[in-house]
Amino acid sequence: MRLFPFFDRIIVIFGVISARRGAAWAGAGGGVAALNFGHLKAQSRLPVFLTMILLFTYLCYCLSSRCDALPRPVFSIGKFPQAIIIGVKKGGTRALLEFLRVHPDVRAVGAEPHFFDRCYDKGLGWYRSLMPRTLEGQITMEKTPSYFITKEAPRRVHAMSRHTKLIVVVRDPVTRAISDYTQTLSKSPGLPSFQNLAFRNDSAALIDTSWSAVRIGIYAKHLENWLRYFPLSRFLFVSGERLVTDPAGEMGRVQDFLGLKRVVTDKHFYFNQTKGFPCLKKPEGSSQPRCLGKSKGRPHPQIPTEVLLRLRDFYRPFNLKFYQMTGQDFGWS
Ligand SMILES: Nc1ncnc2c1ncn2[C@@H]1O[C@H](COP(=O)(O)OS(=O)(=O)O)[C@@H](OP(=O)(O)O)[C@H]1O
């Protein structure tokens, strides 16, 4: 009689899943071994059982790695992305990607792959396996906002393809910093106040540039790093503010840059008064209009005016430099 009648089949399923994750052909092997579990002599069952526990633990370990946790299309033979939204965090990158996905000639990875920052050691084959299949004429995209501030990312993206188009959604760095802080606060409610983090402990007169919420907003510095590998013509800078006030206008620029027909137009958007943001009118295949989730468009905490003024003074020279570098004035005061 079998100890656990369906255990063998469960192990086979785990074996197949783990093999797909590239983690354990051994998992599949364990599954096959388990097929015989019920037919083994009583004294042989314990070692087989222990082996299966070990394989199962290994599988759980593999699945818990952030890089392995990404959903991968089954049997994908997708292409490397021709265009990547590389930044900036809290700039409006999700809104841009979701608006672009309305376009029939755009296929994009839903989750952030984080390949060029966290998962680079997985190799280009792994990265490619995340990409959706495309038809002739469709372009592949992904978005990972942390690429913009990752020192190694420009070299790595260039090594994949020097023709990659790079999109950066930028937003007033002061509002961006508050948005970033709001996100962290939502996960750690005991976080010190914004002003406590924004100024240095040793000298409250100085802005703490080691705080990532501040550092990310020094766009000119991060862009310099990218311009060592890519010419300016390879970039499109999208205004995070205009993406909210005039999504169709900004989408027109993006589609032109990507060499796409202007399919996503003002017909696709409506302004949702409750959310306070533009949303998509009934995306294809859906019976409902669609706004972004609750984590997008969160109310921000009130920050003292004095703090805002000091931050604006801090960013002003960097913003001016960024306007010069990009040839675009984003109008941040
Ligand atoms: N249409 C629409 N709906 C909702 N939110 C919108 C939209 N367009 C832009 N935004 C702004 O996007 C901000 C979040 O930016 P990201 O998507 O880049 O954030 S993240 O880096 O991926 O976490 C988010 O920041 P917060 O307002 O601070 O939540 C929004 O201001």
Coordinates of C-alpha atoms and ligand atoms in Angstrom, one line a residue:
M1 CA 0.0 0.0 0.0
R2 CA 1.3 3.5 -0.8
L3 CA 2.1 5.9 2.1
F4 CA 0.6 8.9 0.3
P5 CA -1.5 7.8 -2.7
F6 CA -1.2 11.1 -4.8
F7 CA 2.3 12.2 -3.7
D8 CA 4.0 10.8 -6.7
R9 CA 1.9 12.8 -9.1
I10 CA 2.4 16.0 -7.1
I11 CA 6.1 15.5 -7.2
V12 CA 6.0 15.0 -10.9
I13 CA 4.2 18.4 -11.3
F14 CA 6.8 20.1 -9.1
G15 CA 9.5 18.4 -11.1
V16 CA 8.1 19.8 -14.3
I17 CA 7.7 23.3 -12.8
S18 CA 11.2 23.3 -11.4
A19 CA 12.7 22.1 -14.7
R20 CA 10.9 25.1 -16.4
R21 CA 12.6 27.4 -14.0
G22 CA 15.9 25.9 -15.0
A23 CA 16.4 25.0 -11.4
A24 CA 16.1 21.3 -11.3
W25 CA 16.1 18.7 -14.0
A26 CA 16.8 16.9 -10.7
G27 CA 13.3 17.9 -9.7
A28 CA 11.9 16.1 -12.7
G29 CA 14.2 13.2 -11.9
G30 CA 12.8 13.2 -8.4
G31 CA 9.3 13.1 -9.8
V32 CA 10.1 10.2 -12.0
A33 CA 11.7 8.4 -9.1
A34 CA 8.6 9.1 -7.1
L35 CA 6.5 7.3 -9.6
N36 CA 8.0 4.1 -8.2
F37 CA 7.6 5.3 -4.6
G38 CA 4.6 3.0 -3.9
H39 CA 6.3 0.0 -5.3
L40 CA 9.4 0.3 -3.2
K41 CA 10.2 -2.0 -0.3
A42 CA 9.5 -0.4 3.1
Q43 CA 13.2 0.1 4.0
S44 CA 13.9 1.9 0.7
R45 CA 11.1 4.4 1.1
L46 CA 12.8 6.6 3.7
P47 CA 15.8 7.6 1.5
V48 CA 13.6 8.2 -1.5
F49 CA 11.2 10.3 0.7
L50 CA 14.2 12.3 2.1
T51 CA 15.5 12.9 -1.4
M52 CA 12.2 14.3 -2.4
I53 CA 12.0 16.6 0.6
L54 CA 15.5 17.9 -0.4
L55 CA 14.4 18.5 -4.0
F56 CA 11.3 20.2 -2.8
T57 CA 13.3 22.5 -0.5
Y58 CA 15.6 23.3 -3.4
L59 CA 12.7 24.1 -5.6
C60 CA 11.2 26.5 -3.0
Y61 CA 14.6 28.2 -2.7
C62 CA 14.8 28.6 -6.5
L63 CA 11.2 30.0 -6.7
S64 CA 11.9 32.5 -3.9
S65 CA 14.8 34.2 -5.8
R66 CA 13.5 37.5 -7.1
C67 CA 14.9 36.8 -10.6
D68 CA 13.3 33.4 -10.8
A69 CA 10.0 34.6 -9.6
L70 CA 9.3 36.4 -12.9
P71 CA 6.5 34.9 -15.0
R72 CA 7.9 33.5 -18.3
P73 CA 5.8 32.8 -21.3
V74 CA 5.7 29.1 -22.1
F75 CA 7.9 28.2 -25.1
S76 CA 8.6 31.8 -25.8
I77 CA 10.8 32.7 -28.7
G78 CA 10.5 36.4 -28.2
K79 CA 13.1 39.0 -29.3
F80 CA 15.3 41.2 -27.2
P81 CA 13.5 44.5 -26.6
Q82 CA 14.1 47.1 -29.2
A83 CA 13.0 49.8 -26.7
I84 CA 13.2 50.0 -22.9
I85 CA 11.6 52.4 -20.5
I86 CA 14.7 52.9 -18.3
G87 CA 13.4 55.4 -15.8
V88 CA 12.7 57.2 -13.7
K89 CA 11.3 55.6 -10.6
K90 CA 7.9 57.2 -9.8
G91 CA 8.1 59.2 -13.0
G92 CA 4.9 57.6 -14.5
T93 CA 6.6 54.6 -16.1
R94 CA 3.8 52.2 -15.4
A95 CA 1.2 54.6 -17.0
L96 CA 3.4 54.9 -20.1
L97 CA 3.8 51.2 -20.5
E98 CA 0.1 50.4 -20.0
F99 CA -0.8 53.1 -22.5
L100 CA 1.7 51.7 -25.0
R101 CA 0.3 48.2 -24.6
V102 CA -2.9 49.4 -26.1
H103 CA -1.0 49.7 -29.4
P104 CA -1.4 46.5 -31.5
D105 CA 2.3 46.7 -32.6
V106 CA 3.7 46.7 -29.1
R107 CA 4.3 43.6 -27.0
A108 CA 5.7 44.2 -23.5
V109 CA 6.7 42.3 -20.4
G110 CA 4.2 43.1 -17.7
A111 CA 6.5 42.7 -14.6
E112 CA 9.8 44.6 -14.3
P113 CA 12.6 42.2 -15.4
H114 CA 15.4 44.0 -13.5
F115 CA 17.8 42.3 -15.8
F116 CA 20.4 45.0 -16.3
D117 CA 20.6 45.8 -12.6
R118 CA 19.8 42.8 -10.3
C119 CA 19.6 39.7 -12.6
Y120 CA 22.4 40.3 -15.1
D121 CA 24.2 37.1 -14.0
K122 CA 21.2 35.1 -15.3
G123 CA 22.5 35.8 -18.8
L124 CA 21.0 37.2 -22.0
G125 CA 19.3 33.9 -22.8
W126 CA 17.3 34.2 -19.5
Y127 CA 16.4 37.8 -20.3
R128 CA 15.2 36.8 -23.8
S129 CA 13.1 34.0 -22.4
L130 CA 11.0 36.6 -20.5
M131 CA 10.1 38.4 -23.7
P132 CA 6.7 37.7 -25.3
R133 CA 6.4 36.3 -28.8
T134 CA 5.9 38.9 -31.4
L135 CA 4.5 39.0 -34.9
E136 CA 6.3 40.6 -37.9
G137 CA 6.3 44.4 -37.4
Q138 CA 5.6 44.3 -33.6
I139 CA 8.1 45.7 -31.2
T140 CA 9.1 44.2 -27.9
M141 CA 9.4 46.4 -24.8
E142 CA 10.0 46.3 -21.1
K143 CA 10.2 48.8 -18.3
T144 CA 12.5 48.8 -15.3
P145 CA 12.9 52.3 -13.8
S146 CA 16.0 51.5 -11.8
Y147 CA 18.1 51.0 -14.9
F148 CA 18.5 54.8 -15.2
I149 CA 20.4 55.1 -12.0
T150 CA 22.4 51.8 -12.3
K151 CA 26.0 52.5 -13.1
E152 CA 26.5 49.3 -15.1
A153 CA 23.2 49.4 -17.0
P154 CA 24.3 51.6 -20.0
R155 CA 27.3 49.3 -20.8
R156 CA 25.1 46.2 -20.4
V157 CA 22.3 47.5 -22.6
H158 CA 24.8 48.6 -25.2
A159 CA 26.4 45.1 -25.1
M160 CA 22.9 43.7 -25.9
S161 CA 22.3 46.1 -28.7
R162 CA 23.6 49.6 -29.4
H163 CA 20.4 50.3 -31.4
T164 CA 18.1 50.0 -28.3
K165 CA 15.8 52.9 -28.0
L166 CA 15.7 54.4 -24.5
I167 CA 12.7 56.1 -23.0
V168 CA 13.0 58.1 -19.8
V169 CA 9.9 59.5 -18.1
V170 CA 11.0 62.4 -15.9
R171 CA 9.0 64.3 -13.3
D172 CA 9.8 67.3 -11.2
P173 CA 12.5 65.8 -8.9
V174 CA 10.9 67.4 -5.8
T175 CA 7.5 65.8 -6.4
R176 CA 9.3 62.6 -7.5
A177 CA 11.2 62.5 -4.2
I178 CA 7.9 62.9 -2.2
S179 CA 6.3 60.2 -4.3
D180 CA 9.2 57.9 -3.6
Y181 CA 9.0 58.7 0.1
T182 CA 5.2 58.0 0.1
Q183 CA 5.8 54.6 -1.5
T184 CA 8.4 53.7 1.2
L185 CA 6.1 55.1 3.9
S186 CA 3.3 52.9 2.7
K187 CA 5.5 49.8 3.3
S188 CA 7.2 51.1 6.6
P189 CA 4.7 53.3 8.5
G190 CA 7.4 54.1 11.2
L191 CA 9.7 55.8 8.7
P192 CA 11.2 59.2 9.9
S193 CA 9.7 62.3 8.4
F194 CA 10.6 63.4 4.9
Q195 CA 12.5 66.4 6.2
N196 CA 14.5 64.2 8.6
L197 CA 15.7 62.1 5.7
A198 CA 16.2 64.9 3.2
F199 CA 18.7 66.8 5.3
R200 CA 22.1 65.5 6.6
N201 CA 22.4 64.6 10.2
D202 CA 25.8 66.2 10.6
S203 CA 24.7 69.5 9.0
A204 CA 21.0 70.2 8.6
A205 CA 21.9 72.9 6.1
L206 CA 22.9 70.3 3.6
I207 CA 20.7 68.0 1.5
D208 CA 21.4 64.4 2.0
T209 CA 22.3 63.2 -1.5
S210 CA 23.0 59.7 -0.1
W211 CA 19.2 59.3 0.3
S212 CA 18.0 57.5 -2.8
A213 CA 14.8 59.6 -2.9
V214 CA 17.0 62.7 -3.4
R215 CA 19.8 61.1 -5.5
I216 CA 17.5 59.7 -8.2
G217 CA 16.3 63.2 -9.0
I218 CA 19.7 64.4 -10.1
Y219 CA 18.9 63.5 -13.6
A220 CA 21.8 65.2 -15.3
K221 CA 24.3 63.1 -13.4
H222 CA 22.6 59.8 -14.3
L223 CA 22.2 60.8 -17.9
E224 CA 25.9 61.6 -18.2
N225 CA 26.6 58.0 -17.5
W226 CA 24.2 56.8 -20.3
L227 CA 25.6 59.3 -22.8
R228 CA 29.0 57.6 -22.6
Y229 CA 27.4 54.7 -24.4
F230 CA 24.4 56.0 -26.4
P231 CA 24.0 59.2 -28.5
L232 CA 21.2 61.6 -27.5
S233 CA 19.2 60.6 -30.6
R234 CA 18.6 57.2 -29.0
F235 CA 16.7 58.7 -26.1
L236 CA 13.2 60.1 -25.7
F237 CA 12.4 62.1 -22.6
V238 CA 8.8 62.0 -21.7
S239 CA 7.3 64.6 -19.3
G240 CA 5.7 62.8 -16.4
E241 CA 3.6 65.9 -15.8
R242 CA 2.3 66.0 -19.4
L243 CA 1.6 62.3 -19.3
V244 CA -1.0 63.2 -16.7
T245 CA -2.4 66.5 -18.2
D246 CA -2.1 65.5 -21.9
P247 CA -1.6 61.7 -22.2
A248 CA -2.6 61.6 -25.9
G249 CA -0.1 64.4 -26.8
E250 CA 2.8 62.7 -25.0
M251 CA 1.8 59.3 -26.5
G252 CA 2.0 60.8 -29.9
R253 CA 5.6 61.7 -29.3
V254 CA 6.4 58.2 -28.0
Q255 CA 4.8 56.5 -30.9
D256 CA 6.7 58.7 -33.4
F257 CA 9.9 57.9 -31.6
L258 CA 9.2 54.2 -31.8
G259 CA 8.4 54.4 -35.5
L260 CA 4.8 53.3 -34.8
K261 CA 1.6 54.5 -36.4
R262 CA -0.2 57.0 -34.1
V263 CA -2.9 54.5 -33.0
V264 CA -3.1 55.5 -29.3
T265 CA -4.9 58.9 -29.4
D266 CA -7.2 61.0 -27.3
K267 CA -10.0 58.6 -28.2
H268 CA -8.4 56.1 -25.7
F269 CA -8.4 58.3 -22.6
Y270 CA -10.8 59.9 -20.2
F271 CA -10.0 61.8 -17.1
N272 CA -11.2 59.9 -14.0
Q273 CA -12.3 62.6 -11.5
T274 CA -12.2 60.2 -8.5
K275 CA -8.7 59.0 -9.2
G276 CA -7.5 62.4 -10.4
F277 CA -5.7 60.8 -13.3
P278 CA -6.3 59.8 -16.9
C279 CA -7.5 56.3 -17.4
L280 CA -8.0 54.0 -20.4
K281 CA -11.4 53.8 -21.9
K282 CA -12.3 50.1 -22.2
P283 CA -9.0 48.6 -23.3
E284 CA -9.3 45.8 -25.9
G285 CA -10.7 42.6 -24.5
S286 CA -12.2 44.3 -21.5
S287 CA -15.7 45.5 -20.8
Q288 CA -14.5 48.1 -18.2
P289 CA -12.5 51.3 -18.4
R290 CA -9.2 50.8 -16.7
C291 CA -7.3 53.0 -14.3
L292 CA -3.9 52.1 -12.8
G293 CA -4.0 50.4 -9.4
K294 CA -4.1 52.0 -5.9
S295 CA -0.3 52.3 -5.6
K296 CA -0.3 54.7 -8.5
G297 CA -1.6 58.2 -7.7
R298 CA -1.4 57.9 -4.0
P299 CA -2.0 61.1 -1.9
H300 CA 1.2 62.6 -0.7
P301 CA 1.9 63.8 2.8
Q302 CA 2.1 67.5 3.4
I303 CA 5.7 68.7 3.3
P304 CA 6.6 72.1 5.0
T305 CA 7.0 74.9 2.4
E306 CA 10.5 75.7 3.7
V307 CA 11.7 72.2 3.0
L308 CA 10.2 72.3 -0.5
L309 CA 12.0 75.6 -1.2
R310 CA 15.3 74.3 -0.1
L311 CA 14.9 71.2 -2.2
R312 CA 14.0 73.3 -5.2
D313 CA 17.1 75.4 -4.7
F314 CA 19.2 72.2 -4.5
Y315 CA 17.8 70.8 -7.8
R316 CA 17.7 74.0 -9.8
P317 CA 21.3 73.8 -11.2
F318 CA 21.0 70.1 -12.0
N319 CA 17.6 70.7 -13.7
L320 CA 19.1 73.5 -15.8
K321 CA 21.9 71.2 -16.8
F322 CA 19.5 68.5 -17.7
Y323 CA 17.5 70.9 -19.9
Q324 CA 20.7 71.8 -21.7
M325 CA 21.7 68.2 -22.1
T326 CA 18.3 67.1 -23.5
G327 CA 17.4 70.3 -25.3
Q328 CA 14.1 70.3 -23.5
D329 CA 12.7 72.6 -20.8
F330 CA 10.5 70.6 -18.5
G331 CA 9.4 73.7 -16.6
W332 CA 10.1 72.6 -13.1
S333 CA 10.5 75.7 -10.9
Ligands
LIG1 N1 -2.7 57.7 -15.5 C1 -2.0 57.6 -14.4 N2 -2.6 57.0 -13.3 C2 -2.0 56.9 -12.1 N3 -0.7 57.4 -11.9 C3 -0.1 58.0 -12.9 C4 -0.7 58.2 -14.2 N4 0.1 58.9 -15.0 C5 1.2 59.2 -14.2 N5 1.0 58.7 -13.0 C6 2.0 58.8 -11.9 O1 2.8 57.7 -11.9 C7 3.5 57.7 -10.7 C8 4.1 56.3 -10.4 O2 5.2 56.2 -11.3 P1 5.8 54.9 -11.8 O3 4.7 54.0 -12.4 O4 7.0 55.2 -12.6 O5 6.2 54.2 -10.4 S1 7.2 53.0 -10.2 O6 8.6 53.5 -10.3 O7 6.9 52.0 -11.2 O8 6.9 52.5 -8.8 C9 2.4 58.0 -9.7 O9 3.0 58.7 -8.6 P2 2.2 59.0 -7.3 O10 1.1 60.0 -7.7 O11 3.1 59.6 -6.3 O12 1.5 57.7 -6.8 C10 1.5 59.0 -10.5 O13 1.6 60.3 -10.2

